[in-house]
mmCIF file of C-alpha atoms in Angstrom:
data_model
loop_
_atom_site.group_PDB
_atom_site.id
_atom_site.type_symbol
_atom_site.label_atom_id
_atom_site.label_comp_id
_atom_site.label_asym_id
_atom_site.label_seq_id
_atom_site.Cartn_x
_atom_site.Cartn_y
_atom_site.Cartn_z
ATOM 1 C CA GLY Z 1 0.000 0.000 0.000
ATOM 2 C CA SER Z 2 0.895 3.710 0.139
ATOM 3 C CA ALA Z 3 2.333 3.408 3.675
ATOM 4 C CA SER Z 4 4.926 0.826 2.581
ATOM 5 C CA ASP Z 5 5.682 2.884 -0.558
ATOM 6 C CA ASN Z 6 6.276 5.990 1.573
ATOM 7 C CA LEU Z 7 8.503 3.963 3.900
ATOM 8 C CA SER Z 8 10.558 2.736 0.921
ATOM 9 C CA LEU Z 9 10.912 6.288 -0.463
ATOM 10 C CA ARG Z 10 11.975 7.615 2.943
ATOM 11 C CA LYS Z 11 14.579 4.830 3.217
ATOM 12 C CA ILE Z 12 15.952 5.622 -0.273
ATOM 13 C CA ALA Z 13 16.099 9.372 0.515
ATOM 14 C CA ALA Z 14 17.798 8.760 3.894
ATOM 15 C CA ASN Z 15 20.443 6.494 2.311
ATOM 16 C CA ALA Z 16 21.133 8.986 -0.491
ATOM 17 C CA ILE Z 17 21.456 11.952 1.901
ATOM 18 C CA ARG Z 18 23.740 9.936 4.209
ATOM 19 C CA ALA Z 19 26.010 8.979 1.276
ATOM 20 C CA VAL Z 20 26.239 12.612 0.040
ATOM 21 C CA LEU Z 21 26.969 13.960 3.534
ATOM 22 C CA LEU Z 22 29.658 11.307 4.117
ATOM 23 C CA ALA Z 23 31.322 12.144 0.794
ATOM 24 C CA CYS Z 24 31.269 15.910 1.531
ATOM 25 C CA GLY Z 25 32.571 15.327 5.062
ATOM 26 C CA MET Z 26 35.462 13.200 3.787
ATOM 27 C CA LEU Z 27 36.421 15.781 1.141
ATOM 28 C CA LEU Z 28 36.373 18.610 3.716
ATOM 29 C CA ALA Z 29 38.426 16.551 6.182
ATOM 30 C CA LEU Z 30 41.000 15.667 3.514
ATOM 31 C CA SER Z 31 41.353 19.264 2.295
ATOM 32 C CA ALA Z 32 41.662 20.491 5.916
ATOM 33 C CA ALA Z 33 44.466 17.953 6.457
ATOM 34 C CA GLY Z 34 46.305 19.468 3.456
ATOM 35 C CA ILE Z 35 45.940 16.470 1.116
ATOM 36 C CA ASP Z 36 45.836 17.351 -2.594
ATOM 37 C CA LEU Z 37 42.326 16.491 -3.805
ATOM 38 C CA THR Z 38 43.539 15.908 -7.391
ATOM 39 C CA ALA Z 39 45.009 12.619 -6.133
ATOM 40 C CA LEU Z 40 41.441 11.501 -5.518
ATOM 41 C CA SER Z 41 40.686 11.586 -9.264
ATOM 42 C CA VAL Z 42 42.223 8.093 -9.523
ATOM 43 C CA PHE Z 43 39.867 6.854 -6.828
ATOM 44 C CA GLY Z 44 37.000 8.658 -8.564
ATOM 45 C CA GLY Z 45 37.807 6.769 -11.757
ATOM 46 C CA ALA Z 46 37.836 3.467 -9.867
ATOM 47 C CA ILE Z 47 34.478 4.295 -8.289
ATOM 48 C CA GLY Z 48 33.132 5.154 -11.760
ATOM 49 C CA VAL Z 49 34.198 1.754 -13.099
ATOM 50 C CA GLY Z 50 32.581 0.035 -10.109
ATOM 51 C CA LEU Z 51 29.337 1.934 -10.670
ATOM 52 C CA GLY Z 52 29.500 1.019 -14.366
ATOM 53 C CA PHE Z 53 29.685 -2.693 -13.552
ATOM 54 C CA GLY Z 54 26.869 -2.321 -11.018
ATOM 55 C CA LEU Z 55 24.607 -0.499 -13.475
ATOM 56 C CA GLN Z 56 25.407 -2.949 -16.281
ATOM 57 C CA LYS Z 57 22.862 -5.496 -14.993
ATOM 58 C CA LEU Z 58 20.275 -2.762 -14.466
ATOM 59 C CA ALA Z 59 20.753 -1.487 -18.028
ATOM 60 C CA ALA Z 60 20.599 -5.064 -19.375
ATOM 61 C CA ASN Z 61 17.244 -5.589 -17.626
ATOM 62 C CA TYR Z 62 15.805 -2.372 -19.096
ATOM 63 C CA VAL Z 63 16.997 -3.260 -22.618
ATOM 64 C CA SER Z 64 15.636 -6.814 -22.211
ATOM 65 C CA GLY Z 65 12.282 -5.356 -21.151
ATOM 66 C CA PHE Z 66 12.087 -3.341 -24.372
ATOM 67 C CA VAL Z 67 13.092 -6.400 -26.445
ATOM 68 C CA ILE Z 68 10.381 -8.563 -24.810
ATOM 69 C CA LEU Z 69 7.695 -5.916 -25.446
ATOM 70 C CA ALA Z 70 8.888 -5.333 -29.029
ATOM 71 C CA GLU Z 71 9.149 -9.022 -29.979
ATOM 72 C CA ARG Z 72 5.906 -9.986 -28.166
ATOM 73 C CA SER Z 73 7.545 -13.331 -27.354
ATOM 74 C CA LEU Z 74 5.985 -13.011 -23.884
ATOM 75 C CA ARG Z 75 2.650 -11.331 -23.301
ATOM 76 C CA ILE Z 76 0.576 -10.505 -20.230
ATOM 77 C CA GLY Z 77 -1.690 -13.497 -19.573
ATOM 78 C CA ASP Z 78 0.709 -16.111 -21.017
ATOM 79 C CA LEU Z 79 1.202 -19.313 -19.023
ATOM 80 C CA VAL Z 80 4.973 -19.758 -18.659
ATOM 81 C CA ARG Z 81 7.592 -21.778 -16.773
ATOM 82 C CA VAL Z 82 10.793 -19.966 -15.766
ATOM 83 C CA ASP Z 83 13.482 -21.605 -13.642
ATOM 84 C CA ASN Z 84 11.009 -24.296 -12.356
ATOM 85 C CA PHE Z 85 8.429 -21.613 -11.436
ATOM 86 C CA GLU Z 86 5.191 -21.972 -13.396
ATOM 87 C CA GLY Z 87 2.528 -19.295 -13.570
ATOM 88 C CA ARG Z 88 0.756 -16.628 -15.555
ATOM 89 C CA ILE Z 89 2.415 -13.316 -16.502
ATOM 90 C CA THR Z 90 0.505 -10.557 -14.698
ATOM 91 C CA ASP Z 91 2.684 -7.577 -15.677
ATOM 92 C CA ILE Z 92 5.779 -6.757 -17.758
ATOM 93 C CA LYS Z 93 7.645 -3.813 -16.221
ATOM 94 C CA THR Z 94 10.657 -2.066 -17.742
ATOM 95 C CA ARG Z 95 13.063 -3.849 -15.350
ATOM 96 C CA TYR Z 96 11.254 -7.029 -14.300
ATOM 97 C CA THR Z 97 8.274 -9.256 -15.079
ATOM 98 C CA GLN Z 98 5.706 -10.425 -12.524
ATOM 99 C CA ILE Z 99 4.583 -14.074 -12.734
ATOM 100 C CA ARG Z 100 1.718 -15.348 -10.570
ATOM 101 C CA SER Z 101 1.490 -19.085 -9.928
ATOM 102 C CA LEU Z 102 -1.836 -20.943 -9.764
ATOM 103 C CA SER Z 103 -1.375 -21.223 -5.977
ATOM 104 C CA GLY Z 104 -1.300 -17.404 -5.686
ATOM 105 C CA ARG Z 105 2.452 -16.927 -5.101
ATOM 106 C CA GLU Z 106 4.111 -14.208 -7.163
ATOM 107 C CA SER Z 107 7.605 -14.274 -8.613
ATOM 108 C CA ILE Z 108 9.503 -11.167 -9.760
ATOM 109 C CA VAL Z 109 11.837 -12.212 -12.579
ATOM 110 C CA PRO Z 110 14.514 -9.814 -13.963
ATOM 111 C CA ASN Z 111 13.890 -9.241 -17.676
ATOM 112 C CA GLU Z 112 17.464 -10.266 -18.570
ATOM 113 C CA MET Z 113 16.693 -13.803 -17.335
ATOM 114 C CA LEU Z 114 13.715 -13.989 -19.731
ATOM 115 C CA ILE Z 115 16.018 -13.135 -22.649
ATOM 116 C CA THR Z 116 19.006 -15.359 -21.767
ATOM 117 C CA GLN Z 117 17.297 -18.486 -20.359
ATOM 118 C CA ARG Z 118 15.041 -21.103 -21.928
ATOM 119 C CA ILE Z 119 11.406 -20.195 -21.226
ATOM 120 C CA GLU Z 120 8.452 -22.553 -21.695
ATOM 121 C CA ASN Z 121 5.458 -20.592 -22.992
ATOM 122 C CA ALA Z 122 2.300 -22.721 -23.084
ATOM 123 C CA SER Z 123 0.262 -19.894 -24.667
ATOM 124 C CA LEU Z 124 2.534 -18.673 -27.498
ATOM 125 C CA ALA Z 125 1.581 -20.924 -30.418
ATOM 126 C CA ASP Z 126 -1.548 -22.602 -29.041
ATOM 127 C CA PRO Z 127 -3.803 -21.358 -26.214
ATOM 128 C CA ASN Z 128 -4.930 -24.949 -25.525
ATOM 129 C CA LEU Z 129 -3.430 -26.946 -22.657
ATOM 130 C CA MET Z 130 -3.402 -30.768 -22.569
ATOM 131 C CA LEU Z 131 -4.149 -32.452 -19.240
ATOM 132 C CA SER Z 132 -4.400 -36.113 -18.307
ATOM 133 C CA THR Z 133 -5.585 -38.318 -15.490
ATOM 134 C CA VAL Z 134 -4.992 -42.027 -14.796
ATOM 135 C CA VAL Z 135 -7.511 -44.603 -13.558
ATOM 136 C CA GLN Z 136 -7.305 -48.371 -13.156
ATOM 137 C CA VAL Z 137 -10.098 -50.837 -13.903
ATOM 138 C CA GLY Z 138 -10.221 -54.522 -13.043
ATOM 139 C CA TYR Z 139 -8.937 -57.226 -15.393
ATOM 140 C CA GLY Z 140 -11.876 -58.583 -17.371
ATOM 141 C CA THR Z 141 -13.345 -55.108 -17.995
ATOM 142 C CA ASP Z 142 -14.553 -54.589 -21.584
ATOM 143 C CA VAL Z 143 -12.205 -51.685 -22.355
ATOM 144 C CA GLU Z 144 -13.376 -51.386 -25.985
ATOM 145 C CA THR Z 145 -16.946 -50.644 -24.840
ATOM 146 C CA LEU Z 146 -15.832 -48.484 -21.885
ATOM 147 C CA ARG Z 147 -13.560 -46.127 -23.867
ATOM 148 C CA PRO Z 148 -16.275 -44.234 -25.860
ATOM 149 C CA GLN Z 149 -18.425 -43.981 -22.702
ATOM 150 C CA LEU Z 150 -15.585 -42.340 -20.770
ATOM 151 C CA VAL Z 151 -14.825 -40.015 -23.716
ATOM 152 C CA GLU Z 152 -18.495 -38.923 -23.678
ATOM 153 C CA VAL Z 153 -18.654 -38.121 -19.941
ATOM 154 C CA VAL Z 154 -15.276 -36.319 -19.957
ATOM 155 C CA GLY Z 155 -16.319 -34.272 -23.012
ATOM 156 C CA ALA Z 156 -19.462 -33.135 -21.149
ATOM 157 C CA VAL Z 157 -17.411 -31.511 -18.337
ATOM 158 C CA ASP Z 158 -17.325 -27.677 -18.402
ATOM 159 C CA ARG Z 159 -14.133 -26.125 -19.854
ATOM 160 C CA VAL Z 160 -13.117 -29.417 -21.550
ATOM 161 C CA LEU Z 161 -12.779 -28.616 -25.269
ATOM 162 C CA GLU Z 162 -14.631 -30.503 -27.978
ATOM 163 C CA THR Z 163 -11.683 -29.979 -30.355
ATOM 164 C CA PRO Z 164 -9.208 -31.548 -29.781
ATOM 165 C CA ALA Z 165 -11.555 -34.178 -28.390
ATOM 166 C CA PRO Z 166 -10.795 -36.154 -25.203
ATOM 167 C CA ASP Z 167 -9.356 -39.645 -25.650
ATOM 168 C CA VAL Z 168 -8.758 -42.740 -23.522
ATOM 169 C CA TYR Z 169 -5.675 -44.963 -23.861
ATOM 170 C CA LEU Z 170 -4.817 -48.336 -22.361
ATOM 171 C CA THR Z 171 -1.324 -47.437 -21.140
ATOM 172 C CA ALA Z 172 -0.260 -50.311 -18.863
ATOM 173 C CA PHE Z 173 -1.055 -53.798 -17.588
ATOM 174 C CA ALA Z 174 -0.574 -52.972 -13.922
ATOM 175 C CA ALA Z 175 -0.257 -55.446 -11.056
ATOM 176 C CA ASP Z 176 -3.787 -54.765 -9.796
ATOM 177 C CA GLY Z 177 -5.659 -53.769 -12.964
ATOM 178 C CA LEU Z 178 -5.691 -52.221 -16.410
ATOM 179 C CA GLU Z 179 -4.319 -48.666 -16.399
ATOM 180 C CA LEU Z 180 -6.290 -46.186 -18.500
ATOM 181 C CA THR Z 181 -4.942 -42.689 -19.248
ATOM 182 C CA VAL Z 182 -7.625 -40.114 -20.028
ATOM 183 C CA VAL Z 183 -6.350 -37.142 -22.082
ATOM 184 C CA PHE Z 184 -8.356 -33.913 -22.451
ATOM 185 C CA TRP Z 185 -7.765 -30.294 -23.474
ATOM 186 C CA ILE Z 186 -8.703 -26.977 -21.862
ATOM 187 C CA LEU Z 187 -8.139 -23.316 -22.700
ATOM 188 C CA ALA Z 188 -4.917 -22.209 -20.981
ATOM 189 C CA VAL Z 189 -6.092 -18.589 -20.808
ATOM 190 C CA GLU Z 190 -8.698 -19.446 -18.178
ATOM 191 C CA GLY Z 191 -8.201 -20.101 -14.434
ATOM 192 C CA GLY Z 192 -6.288 -22.974 -12.782
ATOM 193 C CA HIS Z 193 -6.612 -26.556 -13.994
ATOM 194 C CA THR Z 194 -6.952 -28.362 -10.639
ATOM 195 C CA GLY Z 195 -10.724 -27.810 -10.582
ATOM 196 C CA VAL Z 196 -11.166 -29.164 -14.131
ATOM 197 C CA ARG Z 197 -9.122 -32.291 -13.368
ATOM 198 C CA SER Z 198 -11.246 -32.848 -10.249
ATOM 199 C CA GLU Z 199 -14.482 -32.517 -12.274
ATOM 200 C CA VAL Z 200 -13.138 -34.974 -14.869
ATOM 201 C CA ASN Z 201 -12.155 -37.459 -12.125
ATOM 202 C CA LEU Z 202 -15.617 -37.164 -10.514
ATOM 203 C CA ALA Z 203 -17.313 -37.732 -13.905
ATOM 204 C CA ILE Z 204 -15.155 -40.854 -14.497
ATOM 205 C CA LEU Z 205 -15.907 -42.139 -10.979
ATOM 206 C CA ARG Z 206 -19.667 -41.624 -11.439
ATOM 207 C CA LYS Z 207 -19.602 -43.473 -14.785
ATOM 208 C CA LEU Z 208 -17.584 -46.439 -13.439
ATOM 209 C CA THR Z 209 -19.909 -46.700 -10.421
ATOM 210 C CA GLU Z 210 -22.973 -46.527 -12.686
ATOM 211 C CA LEU Z 211 -21.588 -49.323 -14.891
ATOM 212 C CA GLY Z 212 -20.630 -51.413 -11.834
ATOM 213 C CA ILE Z 213 -16.930 -51.464 -12.824
ATOM 214 C CA ASP Z 214 -14.566 -51.940 -9.901
ATOM 215 C CA ILE Z 215 -11.553 -49.689 -9.410
ATOM 216 C CA PRO Z 216 -9.032 -52.222 -8.060
ATOM 217 C CA PHE Z 217 -6.939 -51.612 -4.979
ATOM 218 C CA PRO Z 218 -3.842 -53.539 -3.864
ATOM 219 C CA GLN Z 219 -4.707 -56.754 -2.033
ATOM 220 C CA ARG Z 220 -2.160 -58.738 -0.067
ATOM 221 C CA VAL Z 221 -2.450 -62.325 1.123
ATOM 222 C CA MET Z 222 -0.655 -63.098 4.375
ATOM 223 C CA HIS Z 223 0.368 -66.666 5.217
ATOM 224 C CA MET Z 224 0.606 -67.286 8.932
ATOM 225 C CA PRO Z 225 3.137 -69.940 9.966
ATOM 226 C CA LYS Z 226 1.513 -72.975 11.606
#
């Protein structure tokens, strides 16, 4: 809020004034001691070089910000992954970019990092996002008949796209049952995808219960020594 902004500005002003006063005090003390101030020009040059290196990163971030905005490689609203942090771009400033994760955490990423590192942008070429969920059914289940029924119920869930259409794959012969992977697509520009996956899982569960198909769970037989 404004209170924290004012506090930050006061801190910046206090630091700047302190630095100026210290510099003036040192110069006055040196001249009073009879030291030739022209000798300080060497130190001034060294300080200038140090400031140059310090400002180099700052300048790089500003230039990178202009490049990002000009190229439109990243846009506000894009779903991106940067340095293992995934979220949606909420703002592109001149020096940094704000990325908000689906859990609500915000990351402030220097623009130079967005130019020099590999960035995954899920929204650049295609606004659609593919999701999947896995369910097991008991051995003996008629998978051929079940597949179109699952596709139908998943396709009826809100936010699941008709094109590309959902699909169901038999992906593994697991120890306890047949593993089915259900693939579906949503628009990446909308809210988080946890709710959609939950709705899809509930729809699958309702359909399997309705058809009387068991979802197997691990069963162990224990032999007691006589």
